[in-house]
Coordinates of C-alpha atoms in Angstrom, one line a residue:
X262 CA -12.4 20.4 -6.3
X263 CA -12.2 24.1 -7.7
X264 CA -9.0 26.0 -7.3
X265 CA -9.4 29.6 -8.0
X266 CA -7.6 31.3 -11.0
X267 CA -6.6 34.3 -8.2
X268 CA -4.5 31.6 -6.2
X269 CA -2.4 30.3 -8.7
X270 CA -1.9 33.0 -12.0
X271 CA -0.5 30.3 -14.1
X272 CA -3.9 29.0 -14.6
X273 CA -4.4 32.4 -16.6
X274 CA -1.4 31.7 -18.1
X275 CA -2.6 28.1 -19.3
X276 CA -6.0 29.8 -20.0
X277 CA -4.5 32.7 -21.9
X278 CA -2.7 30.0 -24.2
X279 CA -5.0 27.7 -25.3
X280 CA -7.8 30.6 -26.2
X281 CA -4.6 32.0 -28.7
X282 CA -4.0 28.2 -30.0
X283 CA -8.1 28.1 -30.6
X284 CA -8.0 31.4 -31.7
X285 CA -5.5 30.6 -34.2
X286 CA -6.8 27.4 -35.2
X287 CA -10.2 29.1 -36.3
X288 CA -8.4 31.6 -38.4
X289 CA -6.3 29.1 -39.8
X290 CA -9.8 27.0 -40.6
X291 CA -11.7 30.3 -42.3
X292 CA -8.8 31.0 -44.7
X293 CA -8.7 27.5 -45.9
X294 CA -12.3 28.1 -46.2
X295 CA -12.1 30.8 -48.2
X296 CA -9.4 29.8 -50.3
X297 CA -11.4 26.8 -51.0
X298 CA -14.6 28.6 -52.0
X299 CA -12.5 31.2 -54.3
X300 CA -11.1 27.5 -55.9
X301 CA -14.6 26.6 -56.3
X302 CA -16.1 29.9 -57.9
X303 CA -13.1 29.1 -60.5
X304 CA -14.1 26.1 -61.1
X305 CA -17.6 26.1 -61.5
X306 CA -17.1 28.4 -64.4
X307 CA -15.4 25.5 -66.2
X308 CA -17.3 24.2 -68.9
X309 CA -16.7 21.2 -68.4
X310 CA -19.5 19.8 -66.1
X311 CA -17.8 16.2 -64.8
X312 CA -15.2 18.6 -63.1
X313 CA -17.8 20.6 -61.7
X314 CA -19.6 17.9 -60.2
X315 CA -16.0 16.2 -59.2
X316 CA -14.9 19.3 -57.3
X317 CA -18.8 19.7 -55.6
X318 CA -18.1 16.5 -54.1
X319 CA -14.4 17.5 -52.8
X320 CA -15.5 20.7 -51.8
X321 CA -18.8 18.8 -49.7
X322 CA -15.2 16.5 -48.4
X323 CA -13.3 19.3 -47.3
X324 CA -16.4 20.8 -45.3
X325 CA -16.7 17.3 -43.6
X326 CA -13.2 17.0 -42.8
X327 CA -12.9 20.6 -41.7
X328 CA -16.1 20.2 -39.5
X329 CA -14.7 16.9 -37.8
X330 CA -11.2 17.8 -37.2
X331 CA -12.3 21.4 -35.4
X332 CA -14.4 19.1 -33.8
X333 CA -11.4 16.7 -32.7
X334 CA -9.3 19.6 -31.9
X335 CA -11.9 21.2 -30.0
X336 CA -12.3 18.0 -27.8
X337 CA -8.7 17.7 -27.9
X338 CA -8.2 21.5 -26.6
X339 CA -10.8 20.9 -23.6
X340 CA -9.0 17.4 -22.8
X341 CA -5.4 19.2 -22.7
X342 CA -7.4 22.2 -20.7
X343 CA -8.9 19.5 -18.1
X344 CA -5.4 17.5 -17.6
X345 CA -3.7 21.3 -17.5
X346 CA -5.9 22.0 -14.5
X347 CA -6.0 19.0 -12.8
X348 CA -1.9 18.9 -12.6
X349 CA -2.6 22.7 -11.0
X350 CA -4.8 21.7 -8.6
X351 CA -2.5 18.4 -7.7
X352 CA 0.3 21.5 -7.6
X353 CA -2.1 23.1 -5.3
X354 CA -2.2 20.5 -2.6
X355 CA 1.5 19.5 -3.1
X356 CA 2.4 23.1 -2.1
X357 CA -0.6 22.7 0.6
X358 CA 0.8 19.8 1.8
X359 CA 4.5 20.7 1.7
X360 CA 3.7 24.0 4.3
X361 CA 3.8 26.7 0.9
X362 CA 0.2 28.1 1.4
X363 CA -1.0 30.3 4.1
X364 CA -0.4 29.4 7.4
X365 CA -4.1 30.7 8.5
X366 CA -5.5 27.8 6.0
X367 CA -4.9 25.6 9.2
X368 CA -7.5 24.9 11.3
X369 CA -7.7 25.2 14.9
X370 CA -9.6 23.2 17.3
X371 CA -13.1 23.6 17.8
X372 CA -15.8 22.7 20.5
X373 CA -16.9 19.2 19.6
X374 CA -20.5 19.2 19.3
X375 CA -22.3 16.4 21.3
X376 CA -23.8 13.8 18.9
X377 CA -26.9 11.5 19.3
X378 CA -26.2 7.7 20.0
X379 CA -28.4 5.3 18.0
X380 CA -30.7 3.5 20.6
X381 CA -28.7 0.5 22.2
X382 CA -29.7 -3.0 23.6
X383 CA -28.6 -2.1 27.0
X384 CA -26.7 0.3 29.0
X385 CA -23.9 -2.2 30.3
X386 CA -22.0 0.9 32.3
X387 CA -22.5 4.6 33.4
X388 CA -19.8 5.8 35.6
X389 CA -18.8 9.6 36.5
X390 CA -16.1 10.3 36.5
X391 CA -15.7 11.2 40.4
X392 CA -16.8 7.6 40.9
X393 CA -13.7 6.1 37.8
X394 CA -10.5 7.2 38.9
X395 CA -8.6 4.4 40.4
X396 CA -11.6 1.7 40.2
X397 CA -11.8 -1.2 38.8
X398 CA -14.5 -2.0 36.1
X399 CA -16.7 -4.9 35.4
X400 CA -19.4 -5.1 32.7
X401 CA -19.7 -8.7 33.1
X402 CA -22.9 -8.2 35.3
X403 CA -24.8 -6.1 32.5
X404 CA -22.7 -7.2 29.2
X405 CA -24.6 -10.1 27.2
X406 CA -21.8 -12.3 25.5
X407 CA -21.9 -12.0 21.9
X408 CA -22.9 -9.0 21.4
X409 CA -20.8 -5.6 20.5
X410 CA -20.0 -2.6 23.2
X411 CA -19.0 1.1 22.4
X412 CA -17.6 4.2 24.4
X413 CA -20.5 7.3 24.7
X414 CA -18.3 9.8 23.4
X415 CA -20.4 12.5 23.9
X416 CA -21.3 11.7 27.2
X417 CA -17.5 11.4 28.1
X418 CA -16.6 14.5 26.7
X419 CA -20.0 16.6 27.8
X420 CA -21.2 14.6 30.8
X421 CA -18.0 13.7 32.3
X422 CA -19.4 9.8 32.6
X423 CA -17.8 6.8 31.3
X424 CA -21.0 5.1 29.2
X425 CA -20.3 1.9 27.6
X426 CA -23.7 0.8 25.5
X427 CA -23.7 -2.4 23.6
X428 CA -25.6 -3.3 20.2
X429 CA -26.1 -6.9 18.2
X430 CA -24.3 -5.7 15.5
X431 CA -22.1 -3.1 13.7
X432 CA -24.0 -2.0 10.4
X433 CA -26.3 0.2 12.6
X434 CA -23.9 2.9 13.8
X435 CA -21.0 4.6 12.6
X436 CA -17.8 4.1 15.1
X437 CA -14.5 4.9 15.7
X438 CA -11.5 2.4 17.2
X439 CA -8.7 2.2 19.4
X440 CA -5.2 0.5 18.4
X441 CA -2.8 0.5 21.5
X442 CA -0.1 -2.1 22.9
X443 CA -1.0 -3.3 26.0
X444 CA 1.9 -2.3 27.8
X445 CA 3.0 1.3 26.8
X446 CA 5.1 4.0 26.9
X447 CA 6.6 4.6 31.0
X448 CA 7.2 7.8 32.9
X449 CA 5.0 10.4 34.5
X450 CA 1.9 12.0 32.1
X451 CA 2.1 15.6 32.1
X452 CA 0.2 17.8 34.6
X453 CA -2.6 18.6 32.0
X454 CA -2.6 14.6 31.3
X455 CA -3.6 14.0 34.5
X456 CA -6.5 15.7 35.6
X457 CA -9.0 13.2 36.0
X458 CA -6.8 9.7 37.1
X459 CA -7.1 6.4 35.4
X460 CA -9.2 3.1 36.0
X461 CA -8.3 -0.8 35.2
X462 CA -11.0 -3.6 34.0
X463 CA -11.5 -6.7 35.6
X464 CA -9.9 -9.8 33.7
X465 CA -7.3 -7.1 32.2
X466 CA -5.1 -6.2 35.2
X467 CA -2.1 -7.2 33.6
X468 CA -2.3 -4.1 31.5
X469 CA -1.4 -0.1 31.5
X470 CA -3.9 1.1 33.6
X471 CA -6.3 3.3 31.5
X472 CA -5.9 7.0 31.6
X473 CA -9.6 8.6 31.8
X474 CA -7.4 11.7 30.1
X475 CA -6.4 9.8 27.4
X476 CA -10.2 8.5 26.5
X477 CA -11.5 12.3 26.6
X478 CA -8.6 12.9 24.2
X479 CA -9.6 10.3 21.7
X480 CA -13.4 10.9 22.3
X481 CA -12.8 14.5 21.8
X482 CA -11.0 14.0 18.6
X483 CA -14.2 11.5 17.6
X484 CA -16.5 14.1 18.2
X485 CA -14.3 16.7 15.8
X486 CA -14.6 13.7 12.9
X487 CA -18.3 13.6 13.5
X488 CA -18.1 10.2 15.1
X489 CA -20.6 9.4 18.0
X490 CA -18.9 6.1 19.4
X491 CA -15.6 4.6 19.9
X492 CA -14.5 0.5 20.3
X493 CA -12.0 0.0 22.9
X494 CA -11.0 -4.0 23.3
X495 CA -10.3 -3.7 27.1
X496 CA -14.2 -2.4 27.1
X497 CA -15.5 -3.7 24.3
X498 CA -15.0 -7.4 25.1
X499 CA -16.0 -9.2 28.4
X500 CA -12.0 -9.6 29.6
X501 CA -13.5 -12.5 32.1
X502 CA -15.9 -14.6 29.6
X503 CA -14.1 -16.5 27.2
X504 CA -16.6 -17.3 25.6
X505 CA -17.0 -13.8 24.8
X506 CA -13.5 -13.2 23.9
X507 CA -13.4 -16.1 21.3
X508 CA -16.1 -14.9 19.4
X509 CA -14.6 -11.2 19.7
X510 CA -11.8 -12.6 18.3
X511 CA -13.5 -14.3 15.3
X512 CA -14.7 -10.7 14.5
X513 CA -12.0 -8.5 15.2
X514 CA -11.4 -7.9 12.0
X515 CA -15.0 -6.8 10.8
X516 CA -14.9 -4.7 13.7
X517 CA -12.0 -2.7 12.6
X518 CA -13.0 -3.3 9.0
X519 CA -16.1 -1.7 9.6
X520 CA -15.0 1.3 11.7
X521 CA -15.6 5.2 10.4
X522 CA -12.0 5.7 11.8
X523 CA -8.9 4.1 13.9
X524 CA -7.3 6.0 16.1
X525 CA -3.6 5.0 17.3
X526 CA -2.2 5.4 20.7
X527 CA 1.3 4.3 20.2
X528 CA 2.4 5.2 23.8
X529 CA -0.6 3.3 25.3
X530 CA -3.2 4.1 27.5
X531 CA -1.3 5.4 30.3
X532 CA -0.7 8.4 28.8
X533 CA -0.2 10.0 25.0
X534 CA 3.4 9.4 23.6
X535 CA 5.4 12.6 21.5
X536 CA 6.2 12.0 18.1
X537 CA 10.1 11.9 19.0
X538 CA 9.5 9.1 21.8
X539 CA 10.1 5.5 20.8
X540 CA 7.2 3.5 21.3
X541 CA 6.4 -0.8 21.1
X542 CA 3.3 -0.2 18.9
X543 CA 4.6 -1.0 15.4
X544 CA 6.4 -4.5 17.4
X545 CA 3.4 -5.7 18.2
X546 CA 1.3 -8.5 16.3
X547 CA -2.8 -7.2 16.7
X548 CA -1.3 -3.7 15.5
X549 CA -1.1 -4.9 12.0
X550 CA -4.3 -5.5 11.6
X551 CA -5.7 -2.4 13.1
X552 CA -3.7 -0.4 10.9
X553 CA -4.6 -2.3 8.0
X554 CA -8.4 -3.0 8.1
X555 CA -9.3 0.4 8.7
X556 CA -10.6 3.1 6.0
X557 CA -9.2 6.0 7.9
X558 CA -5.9 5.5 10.8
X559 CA -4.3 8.8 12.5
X560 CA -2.0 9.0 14.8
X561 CA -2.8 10.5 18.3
X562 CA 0.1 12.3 19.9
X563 CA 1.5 14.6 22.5
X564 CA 1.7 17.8 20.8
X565 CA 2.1 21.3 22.5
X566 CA 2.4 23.1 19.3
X567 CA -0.4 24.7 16.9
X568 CA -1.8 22.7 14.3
X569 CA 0.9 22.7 11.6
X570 CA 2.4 20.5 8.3
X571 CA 5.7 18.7 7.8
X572 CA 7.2 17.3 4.8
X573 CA 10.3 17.3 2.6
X574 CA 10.4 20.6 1.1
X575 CA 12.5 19.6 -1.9
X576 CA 10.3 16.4 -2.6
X577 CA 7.0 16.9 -0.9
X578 CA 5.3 14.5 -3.2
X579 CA 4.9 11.6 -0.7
X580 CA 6.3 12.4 2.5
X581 CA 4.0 15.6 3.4
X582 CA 1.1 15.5 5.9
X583 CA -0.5 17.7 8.3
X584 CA -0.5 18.2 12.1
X585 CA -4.2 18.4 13.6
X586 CA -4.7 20.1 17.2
X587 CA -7.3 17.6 19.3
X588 CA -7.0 20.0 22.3
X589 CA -4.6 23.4 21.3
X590 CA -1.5 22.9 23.2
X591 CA -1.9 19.1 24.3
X592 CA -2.8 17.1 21.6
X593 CA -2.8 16.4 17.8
X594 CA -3.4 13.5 15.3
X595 CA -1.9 12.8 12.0
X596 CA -2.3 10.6 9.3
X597 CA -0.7 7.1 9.9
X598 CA 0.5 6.2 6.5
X599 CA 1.8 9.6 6.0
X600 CA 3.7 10.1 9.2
X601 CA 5.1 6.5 7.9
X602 CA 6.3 8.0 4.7
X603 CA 7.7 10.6 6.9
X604 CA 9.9 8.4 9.1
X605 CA 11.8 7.1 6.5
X606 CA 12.2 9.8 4.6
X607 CA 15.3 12.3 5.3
X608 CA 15.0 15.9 5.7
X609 CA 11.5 16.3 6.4
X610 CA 10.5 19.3 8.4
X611 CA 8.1 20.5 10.7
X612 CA 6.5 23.8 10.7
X613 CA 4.0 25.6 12.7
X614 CA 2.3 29.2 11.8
X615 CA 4.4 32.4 12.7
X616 CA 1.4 34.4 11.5
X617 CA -1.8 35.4 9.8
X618 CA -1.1 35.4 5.8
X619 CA 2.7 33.8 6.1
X620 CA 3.6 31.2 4.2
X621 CA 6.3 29.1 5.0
X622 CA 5.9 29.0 8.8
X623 CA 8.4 28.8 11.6
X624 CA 10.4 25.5 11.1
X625 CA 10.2 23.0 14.7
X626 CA 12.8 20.6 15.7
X627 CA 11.5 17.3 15.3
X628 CA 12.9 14.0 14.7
X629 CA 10.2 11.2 14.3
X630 CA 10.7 7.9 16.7
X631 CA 7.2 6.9 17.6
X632 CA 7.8 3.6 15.4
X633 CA 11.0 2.3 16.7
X634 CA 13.8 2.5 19.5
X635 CA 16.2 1.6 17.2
X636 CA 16.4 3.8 14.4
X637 CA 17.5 1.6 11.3
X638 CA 15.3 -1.2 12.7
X639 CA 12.5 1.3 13.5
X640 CA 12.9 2.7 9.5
X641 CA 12.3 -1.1 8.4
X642 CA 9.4 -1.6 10.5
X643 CA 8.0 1.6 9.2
X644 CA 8.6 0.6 5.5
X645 CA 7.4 -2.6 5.9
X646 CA 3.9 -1.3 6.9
X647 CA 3.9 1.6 4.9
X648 CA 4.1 -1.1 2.4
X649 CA 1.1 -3.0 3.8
X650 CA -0.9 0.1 4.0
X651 CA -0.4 0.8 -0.2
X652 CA -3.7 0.6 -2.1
X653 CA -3.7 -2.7 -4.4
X654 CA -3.3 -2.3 -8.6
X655 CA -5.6 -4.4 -9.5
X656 CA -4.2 -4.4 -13.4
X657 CA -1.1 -5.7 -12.1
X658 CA -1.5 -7.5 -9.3
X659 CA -5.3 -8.9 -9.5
X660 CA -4.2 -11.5 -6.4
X661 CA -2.9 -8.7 -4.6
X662 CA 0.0 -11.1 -3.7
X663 CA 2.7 -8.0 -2.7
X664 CA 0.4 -6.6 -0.6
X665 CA -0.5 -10.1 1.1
X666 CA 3.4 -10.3 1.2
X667 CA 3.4 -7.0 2.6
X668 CA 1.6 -8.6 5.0
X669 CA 3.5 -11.9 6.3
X670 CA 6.8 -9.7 6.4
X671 CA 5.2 -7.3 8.8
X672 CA 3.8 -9.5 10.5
X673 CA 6.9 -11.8 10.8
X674 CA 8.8 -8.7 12.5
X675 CA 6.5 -8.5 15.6
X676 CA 5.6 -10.5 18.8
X677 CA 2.3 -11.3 21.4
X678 CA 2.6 -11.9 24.5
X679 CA 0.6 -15.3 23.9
X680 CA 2.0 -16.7 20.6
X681 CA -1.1 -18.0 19.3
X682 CA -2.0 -14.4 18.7
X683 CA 0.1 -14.0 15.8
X684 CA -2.0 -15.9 13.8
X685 CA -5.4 -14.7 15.2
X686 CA -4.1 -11.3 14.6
X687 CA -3.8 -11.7 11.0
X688 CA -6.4 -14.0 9.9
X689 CA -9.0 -11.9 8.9
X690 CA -6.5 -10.1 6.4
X691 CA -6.9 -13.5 4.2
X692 CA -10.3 -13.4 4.8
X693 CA -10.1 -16.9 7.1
X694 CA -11.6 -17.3 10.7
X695 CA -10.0 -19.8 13.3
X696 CA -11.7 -20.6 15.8
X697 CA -9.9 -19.6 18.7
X698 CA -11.2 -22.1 21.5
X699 CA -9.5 -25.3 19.3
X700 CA -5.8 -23.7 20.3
X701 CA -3.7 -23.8 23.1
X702 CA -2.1 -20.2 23.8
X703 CA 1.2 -21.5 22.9
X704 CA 0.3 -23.0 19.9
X705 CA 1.2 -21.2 17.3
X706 CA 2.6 -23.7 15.0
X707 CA -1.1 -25.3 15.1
X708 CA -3.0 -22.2 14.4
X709 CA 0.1 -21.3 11.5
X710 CA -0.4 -24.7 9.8
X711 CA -4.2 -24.4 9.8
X712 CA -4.1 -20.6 8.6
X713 CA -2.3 -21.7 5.3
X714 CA -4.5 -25.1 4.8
X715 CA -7.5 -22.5 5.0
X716 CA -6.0 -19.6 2.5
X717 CA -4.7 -22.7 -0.2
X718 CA -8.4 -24.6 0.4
X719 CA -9.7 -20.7 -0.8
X720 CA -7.4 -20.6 -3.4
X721 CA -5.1 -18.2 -2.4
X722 CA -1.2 -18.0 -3.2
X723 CA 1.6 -18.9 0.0
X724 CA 2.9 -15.6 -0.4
X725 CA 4.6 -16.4 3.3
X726 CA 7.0 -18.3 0.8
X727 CA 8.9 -14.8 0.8
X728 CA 9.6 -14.4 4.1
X729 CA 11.6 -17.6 4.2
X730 CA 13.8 -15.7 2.1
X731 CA 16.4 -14.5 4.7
X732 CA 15.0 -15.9 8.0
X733 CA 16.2 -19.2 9.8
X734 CA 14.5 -22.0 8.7
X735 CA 11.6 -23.8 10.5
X736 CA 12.1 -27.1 11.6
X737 CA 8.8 -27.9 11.9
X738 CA 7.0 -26.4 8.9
X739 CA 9.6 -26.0 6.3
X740 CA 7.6 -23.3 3.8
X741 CA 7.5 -21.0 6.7
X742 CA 10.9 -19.7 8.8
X743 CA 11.4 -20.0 12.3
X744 CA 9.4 -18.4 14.7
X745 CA 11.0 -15.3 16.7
X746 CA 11.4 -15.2 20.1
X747 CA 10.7 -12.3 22.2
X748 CA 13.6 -9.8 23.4
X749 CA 13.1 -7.7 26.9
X750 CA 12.1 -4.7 24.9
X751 CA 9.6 -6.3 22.8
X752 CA 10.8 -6.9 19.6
X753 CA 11.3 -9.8 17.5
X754 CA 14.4 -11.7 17.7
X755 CA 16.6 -14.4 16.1
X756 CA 19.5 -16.4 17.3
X757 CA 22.0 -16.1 14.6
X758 CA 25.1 -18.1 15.3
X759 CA 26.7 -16.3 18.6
X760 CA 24.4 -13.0 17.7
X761 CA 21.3 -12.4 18.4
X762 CA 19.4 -10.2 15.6
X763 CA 16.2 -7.9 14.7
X764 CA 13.6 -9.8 12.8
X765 CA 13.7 -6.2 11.2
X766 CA 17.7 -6.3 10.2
X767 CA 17.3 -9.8 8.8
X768 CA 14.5 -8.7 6.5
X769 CA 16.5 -6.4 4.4
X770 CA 17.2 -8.7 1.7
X771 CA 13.4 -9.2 1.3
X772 CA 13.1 -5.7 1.2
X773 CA 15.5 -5.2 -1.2
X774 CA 14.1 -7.7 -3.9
X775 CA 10.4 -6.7 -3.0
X776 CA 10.9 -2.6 -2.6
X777 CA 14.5 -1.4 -3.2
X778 CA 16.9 -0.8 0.0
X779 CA 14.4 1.3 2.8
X780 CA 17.9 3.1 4.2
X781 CA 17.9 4.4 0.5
X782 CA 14.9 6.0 0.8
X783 CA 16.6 8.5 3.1
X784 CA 18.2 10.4 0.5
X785 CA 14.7 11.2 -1.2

């Protein structure tokens, strides 16, 4: 990355500085030179030839030594110059980042282009959109088991058709995915939300009904990353072959793994949730993993504002990101593990442009609650993730055993409606695969036991150890705690003498030995 000297002047500056310290250094390097030589001319006149001789070999030193170190200092110059620059351009982005550049460096939201799908095994569904809203779907009749099944996004977006095509494996195509809760946010969409109606698939009634809105939303946004197809489990698995879902399940992890992009719907599928609406997503246990596996997770939100950034403005390092427009005045993604940082951060700010060429913006009210009803609960489920989501030192941590701590005390906070889940949900993130079919829905202590026989048979460390920590002992498996049961909101709950508490609250001596007190990040 270049950054222009005209954009920041104390690059001249820095410039400027180091061509006076080389400039300097040369003239230090001729006097000695000619001091030297002058020394020589002297001595040469001696008459006494094993001093000549002597001082020809000190003089040939001194040229060596003053040839190497301008040599050193030279290198040593251009290393301070390169570090000087690279420290501006991190500067740069800070200030980018933290809303201090020019407001019309944001983009706006273009025309997706339509994109060509690579050739699929079959066509399992084409529906228009006149033909979707309030239907019910069924690939069965086309879908072969076993085999993998994307959204047309183009075709969605351009042709106004729901095309679902399906391919023997994933290495051939670049594709985006879904992360949603099954059950989402309640309440009436907005009127531009709901133009087209929504559909449900066969096998999956019990769940939010989908909005055809919300796809061309998500699609659309695809499109703008240069994505041609999108995985969506409701659509992507045959909901009434089981044989199909157990060997989805097996690979759900390479599918999200393997994806160009994630995209989150925190509120759901009925319709996109605000940023300042509390939303189930971070509670639930197949979340974790779609966050995690991922190269690439934004959020998708509500958003009737321009694009715009928010951070805090006295400690941007860490807590800045940017707002994306999807459709300008409806929608808007940002990344997930910086709106994380965000939400437990205090005073961050949002701000939108107030004009061409301004540079701080006009300043939004905003209070981030899309990870959590409660708000000192949602801030630990937020850091707990956030945690999960940090990129591994591999000096210091070559078994990566925080972040696979990271991952049981996330994972320990949340719930499924069937609690076998909880373990098939996380098994690919210790690189093991259950077979689902040998498990009873409700066995969870089964499929928990045979998760950590697999990950010790591989060599790996019980890192679940940690959660134990603070949490009510297991009476059946004695290295992990009890399970939580599941409150009427959703979340994760314990039975603590007369109380019942947060999975979340009771993790905060774990957090404080692993990471330091999340509340006190508030004060950053």
């Amino acid at each position: 990355m270049t950054t222009p000297s005209h954009r920041y002047p104390s690059s001249r500056l820095f410039a400027g500085i180091l061509e006076r310290v080389k400039e300097n250094f040369h003239n230090g390097i001729q006097q000695a030179e000619t001091v030297s030589r002058a020394t020589i001319d002297v001595q040469e006149s001696s008459s006494v030839p094993d001093y000549a001789h002597k001082m020809n070999g000190s003089v040939f030193m001194k040229h060596f030594a003053t040839i190497a170190i301008e040599g050193m200092l030279g290198d040593f110059i251009q290393m301070f110059q390169d570090v000087v620059m690279k420290r501006l351009v991190e500067e740069g982005m800070r200030a980018k980042e933290a809303g201090l550049l020019p407001d019309d460096e944001l983009s706006t939201p273009s025309t997706p282009v339509a994109m060509q799908c690579p050739e699929p095994q079959a066509v399992v569904l084409s529906v228009p959109f006149s033909a979707l809203s309030d239907a019910v779907i069924d690939i069965s009749e086309n879908a072969t088991p076993r085999r993998f099944r994307f959204i047309d996004c183009s075709e969605l977006v351009h042709g106004c058709t729901l095309r679902v095509l399906e391919y023997s494996d994933l290495s051939a195509q670049s594709y985006a995915t879904i992360s949603y809760v099954w059950r989402g946010v309640i309440g009436p969409a907005t009127a531009s939300m709901a133009k087209y109606g929504s559909f449900a698939v066969a096998g999956a009634i019990d769940g939010d009904p989908i909005s055809i809105d919300v796809l061309l939303h998500v699609c659309r946004a695809c499109l703008l990353d240069k994505i041609p197809l999108i995985w969506l489990d409701r659509l992507g698995i045959i909901q009434t072959s089981r044989e199909d879902k157990a060997w989805q399940i097996q690979r759900m992890y390479s599918v999200y793994a393997s994806c160009t992009k994630c995209y989150v719907l925190p509120g759901g599928t009925r319709r996109l949730a605000s940023i300042g609406e509390p939303t189930l997503w971070i509670h639930r246990g197949w979340t974790l993993q779609e966050a995690v596996a991922p190269k690439e997770c934004s959020v998708v939100i509500q958003w009737e504002c321009t694009s715009g950034r928010f951070g805090n403005p006295r400690k941007p390092l860490g807590t800045s990101g940017t707002v994306e427009e999807i459709v300008s005045g409806e929608s808007a993604q940002i990344e997930l593990s910086s709106l994380l940082k965000a939400s437990v951060a205090e005073n961050v700010e949002f701000r939108i442009p107030s004009g061409p060429g301004t540079w701080k913006g006009q300043k939004i009210d905003i209070t981030i609650r899309i990870f959590g009803t409660d708000e000192e609960a949602g801030w630990r489920h937020a850091f707990a993730l956030s945690a999960a989501l940090t990129p591994v030192d591999e000096v210091v941590d070559p078994q990566c055993i925080k972040k696979k701590t990271a991952f049981w005390r996330s994972a320990q906070m949340r719930t499924s409606s069937r609690p076998v889940d909880m373990v098939f949900s996380i098994m690919g993130l210790f690189g093991v695969t259950l077979n689902p079919r040998k498990f009873e829905t409700h066995d969870r202590l089964g499929a928990t036991i045979a998760l950590a026989r697999e990950i010790l048979k591989q060599g790996g460390s019980p890192a679940w150890l940690a959660t134990s920590l603070s949490l009510p002992e297991n009476p059946s498996i004695r290295s992990f705690p009890k399970f939580p049961e599941t409150d009427k909101a959703g979340a994760a709950v314990y039975e603590v003498g007369s109380q019942r508490l947060e999975a979340a609250e009771l993790m905060q001596d774990v957090d404080v030995l692993e990471y330091g007190n999340p509340a006190s990040c508030r004060a950053c």
